[in-house]
Tab-separated table of C-alpha atoms in Angstrom:
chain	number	residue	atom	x	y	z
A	153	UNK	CA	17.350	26.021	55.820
A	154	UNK	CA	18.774	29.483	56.553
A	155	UNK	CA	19.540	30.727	60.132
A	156	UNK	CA	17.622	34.044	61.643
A	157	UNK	CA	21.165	36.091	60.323
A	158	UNK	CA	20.820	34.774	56.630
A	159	UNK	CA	17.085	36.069	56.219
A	160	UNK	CA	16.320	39.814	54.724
A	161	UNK	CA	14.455	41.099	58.050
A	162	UNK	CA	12.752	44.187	55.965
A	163	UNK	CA	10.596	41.978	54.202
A	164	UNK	CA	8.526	39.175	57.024
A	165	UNK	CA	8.199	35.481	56.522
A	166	UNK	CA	4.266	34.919	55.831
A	167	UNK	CA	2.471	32.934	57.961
A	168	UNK	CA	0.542	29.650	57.515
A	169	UNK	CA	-2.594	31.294	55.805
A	170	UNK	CA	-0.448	34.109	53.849
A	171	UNK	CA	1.256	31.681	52.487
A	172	UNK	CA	-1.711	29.201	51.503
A	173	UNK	CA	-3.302	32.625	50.272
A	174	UNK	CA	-0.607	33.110	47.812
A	175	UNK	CA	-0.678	29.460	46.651
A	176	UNK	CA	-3.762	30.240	45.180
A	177	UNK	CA	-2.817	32.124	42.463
A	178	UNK	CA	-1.258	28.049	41.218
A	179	UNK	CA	-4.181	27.080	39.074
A	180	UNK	CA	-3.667	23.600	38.257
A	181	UNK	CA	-4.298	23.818	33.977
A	182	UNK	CA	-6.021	20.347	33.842
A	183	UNK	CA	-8.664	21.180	36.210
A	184	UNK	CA	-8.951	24.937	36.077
A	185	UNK	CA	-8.680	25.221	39.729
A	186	UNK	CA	-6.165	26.296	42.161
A	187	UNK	CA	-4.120	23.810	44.070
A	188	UNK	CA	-4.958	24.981	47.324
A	189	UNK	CA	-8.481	24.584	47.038
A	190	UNK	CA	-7.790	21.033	45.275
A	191	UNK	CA	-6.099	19.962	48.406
A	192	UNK	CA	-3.151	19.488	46.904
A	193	UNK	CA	-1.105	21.044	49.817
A	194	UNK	CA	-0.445	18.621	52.607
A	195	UNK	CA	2.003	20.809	54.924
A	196	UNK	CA	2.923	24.188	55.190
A	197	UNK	CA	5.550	25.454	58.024
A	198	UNK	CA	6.716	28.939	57.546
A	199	UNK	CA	9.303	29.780	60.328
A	200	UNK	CA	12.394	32.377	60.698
A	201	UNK	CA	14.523	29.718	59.523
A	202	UNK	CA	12.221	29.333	56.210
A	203	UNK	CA	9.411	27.988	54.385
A	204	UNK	CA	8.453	24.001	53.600
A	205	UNK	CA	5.538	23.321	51.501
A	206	UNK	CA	4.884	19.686	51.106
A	207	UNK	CA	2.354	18.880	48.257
A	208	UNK	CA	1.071	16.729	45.888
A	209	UNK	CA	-0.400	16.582	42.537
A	210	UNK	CA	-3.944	14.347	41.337
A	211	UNK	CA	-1.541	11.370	40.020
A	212	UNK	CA	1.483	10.498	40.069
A	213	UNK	CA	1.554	10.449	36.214
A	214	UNK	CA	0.259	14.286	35.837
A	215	UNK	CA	1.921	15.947	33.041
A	216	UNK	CA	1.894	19.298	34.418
A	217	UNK	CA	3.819	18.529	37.578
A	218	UNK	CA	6.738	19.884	36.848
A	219	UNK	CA	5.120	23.144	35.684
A	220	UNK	CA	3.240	23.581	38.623
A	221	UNK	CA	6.435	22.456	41.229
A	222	UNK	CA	7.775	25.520	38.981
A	223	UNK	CA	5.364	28.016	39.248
A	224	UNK	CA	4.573	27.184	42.927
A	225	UNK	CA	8.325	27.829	43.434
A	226	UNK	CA	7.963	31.584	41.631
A	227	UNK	CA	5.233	32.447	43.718
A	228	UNK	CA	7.299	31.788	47.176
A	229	UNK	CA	10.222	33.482	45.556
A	230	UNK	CA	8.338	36.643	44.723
A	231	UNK	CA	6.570	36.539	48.447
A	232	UNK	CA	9.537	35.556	50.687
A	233	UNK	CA	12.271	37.571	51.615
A	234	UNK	CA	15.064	37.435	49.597
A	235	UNK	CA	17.119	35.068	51.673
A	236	UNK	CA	14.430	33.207	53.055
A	237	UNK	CA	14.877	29.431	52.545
A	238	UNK	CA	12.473	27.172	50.222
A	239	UNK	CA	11.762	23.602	50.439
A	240	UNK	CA	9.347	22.169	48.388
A	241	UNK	CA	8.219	18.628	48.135
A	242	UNK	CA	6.170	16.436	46.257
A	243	UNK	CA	4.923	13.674	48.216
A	244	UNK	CA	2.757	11.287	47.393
A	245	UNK	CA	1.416	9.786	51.113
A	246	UNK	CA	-1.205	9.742	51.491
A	247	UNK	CA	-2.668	9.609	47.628
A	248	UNK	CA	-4.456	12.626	46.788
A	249	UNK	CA	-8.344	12.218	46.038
A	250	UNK	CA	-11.418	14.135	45.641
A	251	UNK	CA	-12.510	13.985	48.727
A	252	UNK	CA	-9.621	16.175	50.037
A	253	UNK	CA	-10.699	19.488	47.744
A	254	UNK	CA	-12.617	21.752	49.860
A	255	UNK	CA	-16.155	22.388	49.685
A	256	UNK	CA	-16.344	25.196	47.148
A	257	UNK	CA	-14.145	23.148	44.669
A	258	UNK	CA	-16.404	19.948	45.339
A	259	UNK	CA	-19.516	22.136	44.660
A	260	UNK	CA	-17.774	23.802	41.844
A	261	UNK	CA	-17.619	20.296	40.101
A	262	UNK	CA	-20.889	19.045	41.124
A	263	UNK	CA	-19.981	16.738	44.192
A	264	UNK	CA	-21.912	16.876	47.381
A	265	UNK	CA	-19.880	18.861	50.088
C-alpha cells in the first residue's frame, strides 16, 4: 500500500459507502445485477494508505470472473486518486449464496426477503 506522501491529496480517498456506491455500476452479466447488491463484496477498507476490496463471485467456476475482477478494478481507478493504492481480492470464505444478496435483489428474483 502507498504511504500518506505517495497519495494525490487534491482528489480524497472515498469512504466505505462511496466506494460500495461506485461498485454498483459492476453489473454481474449472468445475473443482470450489480455485485454489490448480490453480496458479492465481503470487505471494503478505504484508508489514506489505500483501498482493499475483498470479494467474491457466485462460483468458483464463473466465467465472467475475470471480467468483472477487471472492470471492478476500472471503476476504483477512475474514483481513486491517482496514486492511491488498490488491492483487490477474490476470496472464496465463506462461499457466496443467495441468502447474502440484499433484500431488493432477493425480491427482484422472487425470493422472500
Amino acid at each position: 500500500m502507498a504511504t500518506d506522501t505517495d497519495i494525490d491529496t487534491a482528489k480524497p480517498v472515498p469512504d466505505e459507502a462511496a466506494i460500495r456506491a461506485l461498485l454498483r455500476r459492476v453489473i454481474d452479466p449472468e445475473i443482470g445485477m450489480n455485485i454489490v447488491d448480490l453480496g458479492l463484496l465481503y470487505r471494503v477498507d478505504a484508508g489514506p494508505q489505500g483501498v482493499l476490496i475483498e470479494m467474491t463471485m457466485t462460483s468458483p467456476a464463473c466465467p465472467m470472473g475475470e471480467m468483472i475482477l477487471d472492470e471492478v478494478k476500472d471503476v476504483l481507478a477512475h474514483a481513486l486518486p491517482q496514486n492511491c493504492a488498490t488491492d483487490v481480492r477474490l476470496v472464496w470464505e465463506p462461499p457466496w449464496t443467495p441468502a447474502m444478496m440484499d433484500a431488493a435483489a432477493k425480491q427482484h428474483f422472487g425470493w422472500e426477503p
